[in-house]
Amino acid sequence: MGGGPAGLTAAYELCKAGIPCTVLEKDSLVGGLARTTAFKGYRFDIGGHRFFTKVKAVDDLWREILPPAEFRRRKRLSRIYYGGRYFAYPLRIWSTLKNLGVGKSLLILASYARSKMFPIPEEKNVEQWVSNRFGRRLYRMFFQTYTEKVWGIPCKEISADWAAQR
């Protein structure tokens, strides 16, 4: 298992159960997409450093591992830089349409309307899940490249259940 949050958690649970395990991480640091790395005196987050779960057992586990001071509530500010402009994330429909201009906005609204009139009946992957909710055009503009860059997996290979959790 790797040295990201999931691998470290699995190792922790196995050790608690008395089962020996070995964590193998191909990088020189643990943390996976939740790590921070330093470069030329600057610190960069590899992925989001937000903890969120709807599963009480997962929440209880992390509260068991980390001291209370490590769980700090913070207001979230996430933005997408696209076409020379910043977009709020999660997307806010009216500010997104305003930033994109009339032509692109009409295409997005048409794509959204099509997704509502003719939804993909059985959502199997992230591409289908997002396209059903936001339209194919917004999926391609904002969600596809980001998701594939961060996770390193094509959206067609990521389960729709995974998308629903986020």
N, CA and C atoms as an extended XYZ file, in Angstrom:
498
Properties=species:S:1:pos:R:3:atomname:S:1:resname:S:1:resid:I:1 pbc="F F F"
N         0.849       -1.179        0.000 N   MET     1
C         0.000        0.000        0.000 CA  MET     1
C         0.887        1.231        0.000 C   MET     1
N         0.369        2.321       -0.517 N   GLY     2
C         1.134        3.554       -0.603 CA  GLY     2
C         1.081        4.359        0.685 C   GLY     2
N         1.812        5.450        0.679 N   GLY     3
C         1.935        6.285        1.863 CA  GLY     3
C         1.025        7.490        1.863 C   GLY     3
N        -0.107        7.406        1.171 N   GLY     4
C        -1.103        8.469        1.238 CA  GLY     4
C        -2.046        8.213        2.400 C   GLY     4
N        -3.035        9.077        2.592 N   PRO     5
C        -3.961        8.899        3.721 CA  PRO     5
C        -4.620        7.523        3.764 C   PRO     5
N        -5.043        6.993        2.624 N   ALA     6
C        -5.717        5.687        2.619 CA  ALA     6
C        -4.753        4.569        3.010 C   ALA     6
N        -3.561        4.567        2.427 N   GLY     7
C        -2.583        3.528        2.744 CA  GLY     7
C        -2.125        3.590        4.183 C   GLY     7
N        -1.882        4.791        4.675 N   LEU     8
C        -1.453        4.942        6.074 CA  LEU     8
C        -2.561        4.529        7.035 C   LEU     8
N        -3.803        4.853        6.686 N   THR     9
C        -4.931        4.465        7.528 CA  THR     9
C        -5.089        2.952        7.549 C   THR     9
N        -4.967        2.331        6.382 N   ALA    10
C        -5.069        0.870        6.314 CA  ALA    10
C        -3.971        0.228        7.158 C   ALA    10
N        -2.756        0.740        7.063 N   ALA    11
C        -1.647        0.202        7.854 CA  ALA    11
C        -1.911        0.374        9.349 C   ALA    11
N        -2.435        1.513        9.717 N   TYR    12
C        -2.761        1.783       11.121 CA  TYR    12
C        -3.780        0.769       11.642 C   TYR    12
N        -4.834        0.551       10.869 N   GLU    13
C        -5.882       -0.394       11.280 CA  GLU    13
C        -5.344       -1.826       11.343 C   GLU    13
N        -4.519       -2.207       10.388 N   LEU    14
C        -3.931       -3.553       10.415 CA  LEU    14
C        -3.051       -3.737       11.643 C   LEU    14
N        -2.227       -2.757       11.942 N   CYS    15
C        -1.349       -2.849       13.125 CA  CYS    15
C        -2.164       -2.902       14.411 C   CYS    15
N        -3.252       -2.125       14.492 N   LYS    16
C        -4.117       -2.174       15.668 CA  LYS    16
C        -4.710       -3.562       15.852 C   LYS    16
N        -4.947       -4.247       14.738 N   ALA    17
C        -5.527       -5.594       14.788 CA  ALA    17
C        -4.453       -6.669       14.957 C   ALA    17
N        -3.193       -6.236       15.112 N   GLY    18
C        -2.110       -7.188       15.306 CA  GLY    18
C        -1.607       -7.841       14.027 C   GLY    18
N        -1.941       -7.268       12.901 N   ILE    19
C        -1.502       -7.817       11.614 CA  ILE    19
C        -0.335       -6.977       11.102 C   ILE    19
N         0.832       -7.572       10.980 N   PRO    20
C         1.980       -6.795       10.491 CA  PRO    20
C         1.762       -6.368        9.035 C   PRO    20
N         2.267       -5.210        8.703 N   CYS    21
C         2.156       -4.738        7.325 CA  CYS    21
C         3.347       -3.855        7.000 C   CYS    21
N         3.527       -3.611        5.736 N   THR    22
C         4.600       -2.752        5.259 CA  THR    22
C         4.004       -1.707        4.339 C   THR    22
N         4.367       -0.465        4.561 N   VAL    23
C         3.930        0.620        3.692 CA  VAL    23
C         5.054        0.886        2.695 C   VAL    23
N         4.723        0.821        1.427 N   LEU    24
C         5.689        1.090        0.365 CA  LEU    24
C         5.234        2.336       -0.386 C   LEU    24
N         6.066        3.344       -0.386 N   GLU    25
C         5.728        4.601       -1.055 CA  GLU    25
C         6.797        4.886       -2.094 C   GLU    25
N         6.389        5.099       -3.338 N   LYS    26
C         7.369        5.313       -4.395 CA  LYS    26
C         8.026        6.690       -4.309 C   LYS    26
N         7.361        7.649       -3.661 N   ASP    27
C         7.941        8.976       -3.492 CA  ASP    27
C         8.854        8.973       -2.270 C   ASP    27
N         9.630       10.011       -2.105 N   SER    28
C        10.527       10.078       -0.943 CA  SER    28
C         9.803       10.567        0.313 C   SER    28
N         8.569       11.030        0.166 N   LEU    29
C         7.774       11.528        1.289 CA  LEU    29
C         6.428       10.818        1.334 C   LEU    29
N         5.885       10.673        2.533 N   VAL    30
C         4.532       10.145        2.655 CA  VAL    30
C         3.544       11.297        2.526 C   VAL    30
N         2.292       10.953        2.335 N   GLY    31
C         1.237       11.953        2.273 CA  GLY    31
C         0.418       11.906        1.008 C   GLY    31
N         0.948       11.294       -0.044 N   GLY    32
C         0.198       11.196       -1.293 CA  GLY    32
C        -0.268       12.556       -1.772 C   GLY    32
N        -1.519       12.621       -2.216 N   LEU    33
C        -2.069       13.883       -2.700 CA  LEU    33
C        -2.369       14.864       -1.566 C   LEU    33
N        -2.215       14.443       -0.331 N   ALA    34
C        -2.473       15.316        0.809 CA  ALA    34
C        -1.186       15.890        1.397 C   ALA    34
N        -0.076       15.751        0.692 N   ARG    35
C         1.189       16.247        1.250 CA  ARG    35
C         1.489       17.663        0.769 C   ARG    35
N         2.387       18.288        1.483 N   THR    36
C         2.913       19.586        1.106 CA  THR    36
C         4.389       19.388        0.806 C   THR    36
N         4.860       19.983       -0.259 N   THR    37
C         6.269       19.838       -0.620 CA  THR    37
C         6.899       21.223       -0.707 C   THR    37
N         8.201       21.289       -0.517 N   ALA    38
C         8.915       22.560       -0.578 CA  ALA    38
C         9.771       22.610       -1.841 C   ALA    38
N         9.835       23.797       -2.448 N   PHE    39
C        10.643       23.995       -3.643 CA  PHE    39
C        11.125       25.439       -3.641 C   PHE    39
N        12.453       25.606       -3.598 N   LYS    40
C        13.074       26.936       -3.615 CA  LYS    40
C        12.480       27.867       -2.565 C   LYS    40
N        12.270       27.340       -1.374 N   GLY    41
C        11.769       28.140       -0.273 CA  GLY    41
C        10.266       28.340       -0.235 C   GLY    41
N         9.555       27.793       -1.191 N   TYR    42
C         8.095       27.908       -1.227 CA  TYR    42
C         7.483       26.551       -0.923 C   TYR    42
N         6.291       26.580       -0.355 N   ARG    43
C         5.584       25.339       -0.031 CA  ARG    43
C         4.374       25.213       -0.948 C   ARG    43
N         4.185       24.010       -1.486 N   PHE    44
C         3.092       23.745       -2.410 CA  PHE    44
C         2.289       22.555       -1.927 C   PHE    44
N         0.973       22.695       -1.958 N   ASP    45
C         0.090       21.570       -1.664 CA  ASP    45
C        -0.064       20.768       -2.946 C   ASP    45
N         0.169       19.470       -2.860 N   ILE    46
C         0.028       18.607       -4.023 CA  ILE    46
C        -1.452       18.436       -4.364 C   ILE    46
N        -2.266       18.295       -3.372 N   GLY    47
C        -3.715       18.181       -3.555 CA  GLY    47
C        -4.398       18.957       -2.451 C   GLY    47
N        -5.700       18.856       -2.414 N   GLY    48
C        -6.450       19.567       -1.377 CA  GLY    48
C        -6.121       19.055        0.010 C   GLY    48
N        -6.021       19.933        0.945 N   HIS    49
C        -5.723       19.574        2.333 CA  HIS    49
C        -6.952       19.763        3.200 C   HIS    49
N        -8.067       19.345        2.685 N   ARG    50
C        -9.297       19.455        3.451 CA  ARG    50
C        -9.755       18.067        3.829 C   ARG    50
N       -10.181       17.939        5.056 N   PHE    51
C       -10.712       16.662        5.512 CA  PHE    51
C       -12.225       16.761        5.495 C   PHE    51
N       -12.843       15.845        4.802 N   PHE    52
C       -14.296       15.821        4.746 CA  PHE    52
C       -14.750       14.380        4.597 C   PHE    52
N       -15.694       13.995        5.412 N   THR    53
C       -16.298       12.678        5.268 CA  THR    53
C       -17.712       12.719        5.793 C   THR    53
N       -18.548       11.887        5.231 N   LYS    54
C       -19.907       11.710        5.724 CA  LYS    54
C       -20.000       10.440        6.559 C   LYS    54
N       -18.892        9.715        6.663 N   VAL    55
C       -18.876        8.420        7.345 CA  VAL    55
C       -18.343        8.616        8.764 C   VAL    55
N       -19.187        8.386        9.759 N   LYS    56
C       -18.812        8.609       11.158 CA  LYS    56
C       -17.598        7.776       11.565 C   LYS    56
N       -17.517        6.536       11.130 N   ALA    57
C       -16.380        5.679       11.503 CA  ALA    57
C       -15.065        6.265       11.000 C   ALA    57
N       -15.070        6.861        9.815 N   VAL    58
C       -13.855        7.484        9.268 CA  VAL    58
C       -13.511        8.730       10.075 C   VAL    58
N       -14.514        9.536       10.371 N   ASP    59
C       -14.290       10.734       11.181 CA  ASP    59
C       -13.732       10.353       12.559 C   ASP    59
N       -14.325        9.341       13.178 N   ASP    60
C       -13.855        8.891       14.500 CA  ASP    60
C       -12.410        8.416       14.439 C   ASP    60
N       -12.061        7.699       13.388 N   LEU    61
C       -10.697        7.185       13.245 CA  LEU    61
C        -9.687        8.319       13.184 C   LEU    61
N        -9.932        9.320       12.338 N   TRP    62
C        -8.978       10.417       12.205 CA  TRP    62
C        -8.910       11.243       13.483 C   TRP    62
N       -10.008       11.347       14.201 N   ARG    63
C        -9.972       12.075       15.473 CA  ARG    63
C        -9.212       11.279       16.540 C   ARG    63
N        -9.189        9.955       16.384 N   GLU    64
C        -8.390        9.099       17.267 CA  GLU    64
C        -6.895        9.289       16.988 C   GLU    64
N        -6.538        9.421       15.725 N   ILE    65
C        -5.129        9.508       15.319 CA  ILE    65
C        -4.538       10.889       15.574 C   ILE    65
N        -5.275       11.925       15.212 N   LEU    66
C        -4.734       13.285       15.293 CA  LEU    66
C        -5.236       14.019       16.527 C   LEU    66
N        -4.392       14.842       17.119 N   PRO    67
C        -4.851       15.634       18.267 CA  PRO    67
C        -5.890       16.667       17.827 C   PRO    67
N        -6.789       17.059       18.752 N   PRO    68
C        -7.864       18.000       18.399 CA  PRO    68
C        -7.352       19.294       17.757 C   PRO    68
N        -6.183       19.751       18.159 N   ALA    69
C        -5.660       21.005       17.605 CA  ALA    69
C        -5.387       20.906       16.102 C   ALA    69
N        -5.238       19.690       15.588 N   GLU    70
C        -4.969       19.506       14.158 CA  GLU    70
C        -6.229       19.628       13.300 C   GLU    70
N        -7.393       19.562       13.928 N   PHE    71
C        -8.644       19.721       13.191 CA  PHE    71
C        -9.117       21.158       13.349 C   PHE    71
N        -8.771       21.972       12.392 N   ARG    72
C        -9.131       23.390       12.444 CA  ARG    72
C       -10.161       23.673       11.365 C   ARG    72
N       -11.201       24.405       11.742 N   ARG    73
C       -12.204       24.803       10.757 CA  ARG    73
C       -11.678       26.029       10.021 C   ARG    73
N       -11.793       25.984        8.718 N   ARG    74
C       -11.344       27.089        7.881 CA  ARG    74
C       -12.399       27.366        6.822 C   ARG    74
N       -12.547       28.634        6.506 N   LYS    75
C       -13.398       28.966        5.375 CA  LYS    75
C       -12.648       28.561        4.121 C   LYS    75
N       -13.374       28.023        3.197 N   ARG    76
C       -12.769       27.501        1.986 CA  ARG    76
C       -12.879       28.523        0.860 C   ARG    76
N       -11.783       28.719        0.161 N   LEU    77
C       -11.801       29.538       -1.037 CA  LEU    77
C       -11.084       28.750       -2.119 C   LEU    77
N       -11.860       28.224       -3.036 N   SER    78
C       -11.295       27.497       -4.164 CA  SER    78
C       -11.742       28.195       -5.430 C   SER    78
N       -10.802       28.329       -6.353 N   ARG    79
C       -11.144       28.970       -7.616 CA  ARG    79
C       -10.498       28.218       -8.770 C   ARG    79
N       -11.087       28.383       -9.921 N   ILE    80
C       -10.578       27.807      -11.157 CA  ILE    80
C       -10.114       28.964      -12.031 C   ILE    80
N        -8.907       28.852      -12.554 N   TYR    81
C        -8.410       29.863      -13.485 CA  TYR    81
C        -8.644       29.334      -14.893 C   TYR    81
N        -9.481       30.025      -15.653 N   TYR    82
C        -9.840       29.559      -16.988 CA  TYR    82
C       -10.044       30.770      -17.894 C   TYR    82
N        -9.416       30.753      -19.033 N   GLY    83
C        -9.604       31.832      -20.005 CA  GLY    83
C        -9.223       33.197      -19.470 C   GLY    83
N        -8.223       33.235      -18.584 N   GLY    84
C        -7.765       34.511      -18.042 CA  GLY    84
C        -8.619       35.071      -16.920 C   GLY    84
N        -9.545       34.275      -16.412 N   ARG    85
C       -10.432       34.730      -15.331 CA  ARG    85
C       -10.512       33.674      -14.235 C   ARG    85
N       -10.864       34.142      -13.044 N   TYR    86
C       -11.076       33.237      -11.917 CA  TYR    86
C       -12.563       32.948      -11.764 C   TYR    86
N       -12.854       31.680      -11.537 N   PHE    87
C       -14.230       31.233      -11.334 CA  PHE    87
C       -14.334       30.623       -9.944 C   PHE    87
N       -15.405       30.958       -9.240 N   ALA    88
C       -15.638       30.363       -7.923 CA  ALA    88
C       -15.804       28.857       -8.076 C   ALA    88
N       -15.309       28.126       -7.091 N   TYR    89
C       -15.537       26.683       -7.068 CA  TYR    89
C       -15.953       26.296       -5.665 C   TYR    89
N       -17.084       25.624       -5.495 N   PRO    90
C       -17.968       25.111       -6.528 CA  PRO    90
C       -18.501       26.248       -7.405 C   PRO    90
N       -18.784       25.910       -8.665 N   LEU    91
C       -19.248       26.901       -9.628 CA  LEU    91
C       -20.545       27.545       -9.171 C   LEU    91
N       -20.638       28.835       -9.394 N   ARG    92
C       -21.877       29.586       -9.153 CA  ARG    92
C       -22.398       29.986      -10.521 C   ARG    92
N       -23.559       29.523      -10.828 N   ILE    93
C       -24.058       29.583      -12.195 CA  ILE    93
C       -24.022       30.978      -12.789 C   ILE    93
N       -24.530       31.995      -12.100 N   TRP    94
C       -24.635       33.322      -12.723 CA  TRP    94
C       -23.275       33.975      -12.880 C   TRP    94
N       -22.390       33.843      -11.904 N   SER    95
C       -21.052       34.434      -12.061 CA  SER    95
C       -20.251       33.694      -13.127 C   SER    95
N       -20.478       32.383      -13.247 N   THR    96
C       -19.800       31.605      -14.287 CA  THR    96
C       -20.251       32.074      -15.665 C   THR    96
N       -21.548       32.208      -15.855 N   LEU    97
C       -22.070       32.649      -17.146 CA  LEU    97
C       -21.597       34.056      -17.483 C   LEU    97
N       -21.553       34.925      -16.487 N   LYS    98
C       -21.081       36.301      -16.701 CA  LYS    98
C       -19.614       36.291      -17.136 C   LYS    98
N       -18.787       35.497      -16.467 N   ASN    99
C       -17.358       35.429      -16.804 CA  ASN    99
C       -17.113       34.876      -18.201 C   ASN    99
N       -17.976       33.998      -18.650 N   LEU   100
C       -17.761       33.344      -19.944 CA  LEU   100
C       -18.274       34.155      -21.126 C   LEU   100
N       -19.179       35.071      -20.888 N   GLY   101
C       -19.729       35.855      -21.987 CA  GLY   101
C       -20.971       35.213      -22.570 C   GLY   101
N       -21.654       35.942      -23.429 N   VAL   102
C       -22.948       35.531      -23.948 CA  VAL   102
C       -22.860       34.270      -24.799 C   VAL   102
N       -21.924       34.220      -25.748 N   GLY   103
C       -21.839       33.081      -26.669 CA  GLY   103
C       -21.590       31.766      -25.961 C   GLY   103
N       -20.537       31.719      -25.157 N   LYS   104
C       -20.226       30.477      -24.429 CA  LYS   104
C       -21.332       30.136      -23.437 C   LYS   104
N       -21.911       31.161      -22.830 N   SER   105
C       -22.983       30.922      -21.856 CA  SER   105
C       -24.193       30.272      -22.510 C   SER   105
N       -24.541       30.716      -23.694 N   LEU   106
C       -25.672       30.109      -24.402 CA  LEU   106
C       -25.383       28.653      -24.741 C   LEU   106
N       -24.160       28.373      -25.159 N   LEU   107
C       -23.787       26.987      -25.457 CA  LEU   107
C       -23.838       26.120      -24.196 C   LEU   107
N       -23.400       26.680      -23.078 N   ILE   108
C       -23.428       25.955      -21.805 CA  ILE   108
C       -24.868       25.701      -21.374 C   ILE   108
N       -25.719       26.716      -21.488 N   LEU   109
C       -27.125       26.550      -21.109 CA  LEU   109
C       -27.814       25.515      -22.000 C   LEU   109
N       -27.488       25.521      -23.291 N   ALA   110
C       -28.064       24.526      -24.201 CA  ALA   110
C       -27.587       23.123      -23.824 C   ALA   110
N       -26.313       23.000      -23.491 N   SER   111
C       -25.759       21.712      -23.075 CA  SER   111
C       -26.420       21.240      -21.778 C   SER   111
N       -26.614       22.161      -20.851 N   TYR   112
C       -27.274       21.844      -19.581 CA  TYR   112
C       -28.710       21.382      -19.830 C   TYR   112
N       -29.429       22.116      -20.676 N   ALA   113
C       -30.820       21.753      -20.983 CA  ALA   113
C       -30.888       20.368      -21.625 C   ALA   113
N       -29.956       20.096      -22.516 N   ARG   114
C       -29.928       18.779      -23.160 CA  ARG   114
C       -29.698       17.678      -22.126 C   ARG   114
N       -28.796       17.936      -21.163 N   SER   115
C       -28.507       16.922      -20.141 CA  SER   115
C       -29.728       16.669      -19.255 C   SER   115
N       -30.572       17.674      -19.075 N   LYS   116
C       -31.783       17.504      -18.270 CA  LYS   116
C       -32.891       16.796      -19.059 C   LYS   116
N       -32.937       17.075      -20.352 N   MET   117
C       -33.979       16.442      -21.186 CA  MET   117
C       -33.615       15.006      -21.555 C   MET   117
N       -32.341       14.756      -21.743 N   PHE   118
C       -31.880       13.430      -22.174 CA  PHE   118
C       -30.733       12.949      -21.288 C   PHE   118
N       -30.976       12.726      -19.999 N   PRO   119
C       -29.885       12.303      -19.102 CA  PRO   119
C       -29.396       10.895      -19.458 C   PRO   119
N       -28.171       10.644      -19.111 N   ILE   120
C       -27.611        9.298      -19.255 CA  ILE   120
C       -28.302        8.459      -18.194 C   ILE   120
N       -29.031        7.416      -18.582 N   PRO   121
C       -29.872        6.689      -17.616 CA  PRO   121
C       -29.093        5.968      -16.521 C   PRO   121
N       -27.981        5.378      -16.847 N   GLU   122
C       -27.205        4.652      -15.841 CA  GLU   122
C       -25.806        5.256      -15.769 C   GLU   122
N       -25.577        6.041      -14.723 N   GLU   123
C       -24.283        6.707      -14.552 CA  GLU   123
C       -23.268        5.706      -14.023 C   GLU   123
N       -22.246        5.441      -14.823 N   LYS   124
C       -21.227        4.475      -14.420 CA  LYS   124
C       -19.914        5.147      -14.042 C   LYS   124
N       -19.681        6.371      -14.520 N   ASN   125
C       -18.384        7.004      -14.277 CA  ASN   125
C       -18.541        8.503      -14.032 C   ASN   125
N       -17.432        9.144      -13.702 N   VAL   126
C       -17.430       10.570      -13.382 CA  VAL   126
C       -17.915       11.403      -14.565 C   VAL   126
N       -17.470       11.056      -15.752 N   GLU   127
C       -17.894       11.809      -16.937 CA  GLU   127
C       -19.412       11.848      -17.044 C   GLU   127
N       -20.055       10.718      -16.888 N   GLN   128
C       -21.512       10.648      -16.995 CA  GLN   128
C       -22.192       11.358      -15.832 C   GLN   128
N       -21.659       11.187      -14.623 N   TRP   129
C       -22.252       11.796      -13.433 CA  TRP   129
C       -22.228       13.320      -13.544 C   TRP   129
N       -21.070       13.877      -13.890 N   VAL   130
C       -20.936       15.334      -13.994 CA  VAL   130
C       -21.747       15.861      -15.171 C   VAL   130
N       -21.671       15.179      -16.305 N   SER   131
C       -22.415       15.628      -17.488 CA  SER   131
C       -23.912       15.670      -17.217 C   SER   131
N       -24.437       14.722      -16.477 N   ASN   132
C       -25.867       14.717      -16.144 CA  ASN   132
C       -26.252       15.909      -15.275 C   ASN   132
N       -25.359       16.388      -14.451 N   ARG   133
C       -25.683       17.471      -13.521 CA  ARG   133
C       -25.354       18.861      -14.046 C   ARG   133
N       -24.337       18.970      -14.891 N   PHE   134
C       -23.872       20.286      -15.339 CA  PHE   134
C       -23.876       20.454      -16.856 C   PHE   134
N       -24.120       19.383      -17.586 N   GLY   135
C       -24.038       19.441      -19.037 CA  GLY   135
C       -22.643       19.037      -19.498 C   GLY   135
N       -22.584       18.513      -20.691 N   ARG   136
C       -21.313       18.003      -21.224 CA  ARG   136
C       -20.288       19.124      -21.432 C   ARG   136
N       -20.758       20.296      -21.834 N   ARG   137
C       -19.825       21.397      -22.119 CA  ARG   137
C       -19.098       21.860      -20.860 C   ARG   137
N       -19.823       22.057      -19.750 N   LEU   138
C       -19.156       22.444      -18.501 CA  LEU   138
C       -18.243       21.330      -18.009 C   LEU   138
N       -18.675       20.089      -18.194 N   TYR   139
C       -17.817       18.963      -17.826 CA  TYR   139
C       -16.476       19.075      -18.534 C   TYR   139
N       -16.498       19.279      -19.853 N   ARG   140
C       -15.258       19.345      -20.619 CA  ARG   140
C       -14.427       20.576      -20.256 C   ARG   140
N       -15.103       21.703      -19.979 N   MET   141
C       -14.377       22.943      -19.693 CA  MET   141
C       -13.686       22.921      -18.334 C   MET   141
N       -14.384       22.454      -17.317 N   PHE   142
C       -13.879       22.606      -15.956 CA  PHE   142
C       -13.532       21.305      -15.241 C   PHE   142
N       -14.333       20.297      -15.407 N   PHE   143
C       -14.200       19.118      -14.561 CA  PHE   143
C       -13.246       18.055      -15.097 C   PHE   143
N       -13.259       17.814      -16.386 N   GLN   144
C       -12.482       16.709      -16.946 CA  GLN   144
C       -10.979       16.880      -16.733 C   GLN   144
N       -10.424       17.992      -17.192 N   THR   145
C        -8.966       18.139      -17.108 CA  THR   145
C        -8.482       18.195      -15.665 C   THR   145
N        -9.221       18.906      -14.809 N   TYR   146
C        -8.810       18.991      -13.408 CA  TYR   146
C        -8.815       17.612      -12.753 C   TYR   146
N        -9.913       16.885      -12.909 N   THR   147
C       -10.039       15.571      -12.279 CA  THR   147
C        -8.959       14.621      -12.780 C   THR   147
N        -8.740       14.615      -14.073 N   GLU   148
C        -7.739       13.707      -14.632 CA  GLU   148
C        -6.324       14.100      -14.233 C   GLU   148
N        -6.068       15.404      -14.089 N   LYS   149
C        -4.741       15.863      -13.669 CA  LYS   149
C        -4.470       15.480      -12.212 C   LYS   149
N        -5.438       15.728      -11.356 N   VAL   150
C        -5.240       15.458       -9.931 CA  VAL   150
C        -5.161       13.966       -9.638 C   VAL   150
N        -6.054       13.184      -10.225 N   TRP   151
C        -6.134       11.765       -9.890 CA  TRP   151
C        -5.321       10.878      -10.817 C   TRP   151
N        -4.920       11.407      -11.987 N   GLY   152
C        -4.100       10.629      -12.900 CA  GLY   152
C        -4.835        9.475      -13.556 C   GLY   152
N        -6.143        9.574      -13.605 N   ILE   153
C        -6.975        8.508      -14.165 CA  ILE   153
C        -8.019        9.163      -15.065 C   ILE   153
N        -8.278        8.607      -16.251 N   PRO   154
C        -9.347        9.164      -17.085 CA  PRO   154
C       -10.692        9.117      -16.358 C   PRO   154
N       -11.498       10.143      -16.542 N   CYS   155
C       -12.805       10.231      -15.873 CA  CYS   155
C       -13.704        9.052      -16.201 C   CYS   155
N       -13.520        8.457      -17.365 N   LYS   156
C       -14.332        7.290      -17.735 CA  LYS   156
C       -13.979        6.071      -16.894 C   LYS   156
N       -12.835        6.116      -16.194 N   GLU   157
C       -12.409        4.989      -15.366 CA  GLU   157
C       -12.641        5.215      -13.878 C   GLU   157
N       -13.224        6.367      -13.508 N   ILE   158
C       -13.513        6.675      -12.106 CA  ILE   158
C       -15.012        6.496      -11.888 C   ILE   158
N       -15.372        5.763      -10.863 N   SER   159
C       -16.756        5.411      -10.580 CA  SER   159
C       -17.636        6.647      -10.329 C   SER   159
N       -18.874        6.572      -10.775 N   ALA   160
C       -19.853        7.633      -10.501 CA  ALA   160
C       -20.094        7.765       -8.989 C   ALA   160
N       -19.982        6.650       -8.258 N   ASP   161
C       -20.144        6.705       -6.799 CA  ASP   161
C       -19.096        7.613       -6.170 C   ASP   161
N       -17.897        7.582       -6.707 N   TRP   162
C       -16.817        8.447       -6.201 CA  TRP   162
C       -17.208        9.902       -6.381 C   TRP   162
N       -17.737       10.255       -7.563 N   ALA   163
C       -18.143       11.635       -7.835 CA  ALA   163
C       -19.243       12.081       -6.880 C   ALA   163
N       -20.177       11.206       -6.605 N   ALA   164
C       -21.304       11.556       -5.732 CA  ALA   164
C       -20.838       11.922       -4.327 C   ALA   164
N       -19.711       11.373       -3.888 N   GLN   165
C       -19.179       11.674       -2.564 CA  GLN   165
C       -18.564       13.055       -2.494 C   GLN   165
N       -18.242       13.627       -3.633 N   ARG   166
C       -17.591       14.916       -3.656 CA  ARG   166
C       -18.517       16.008       -4.118 C   ARG   166
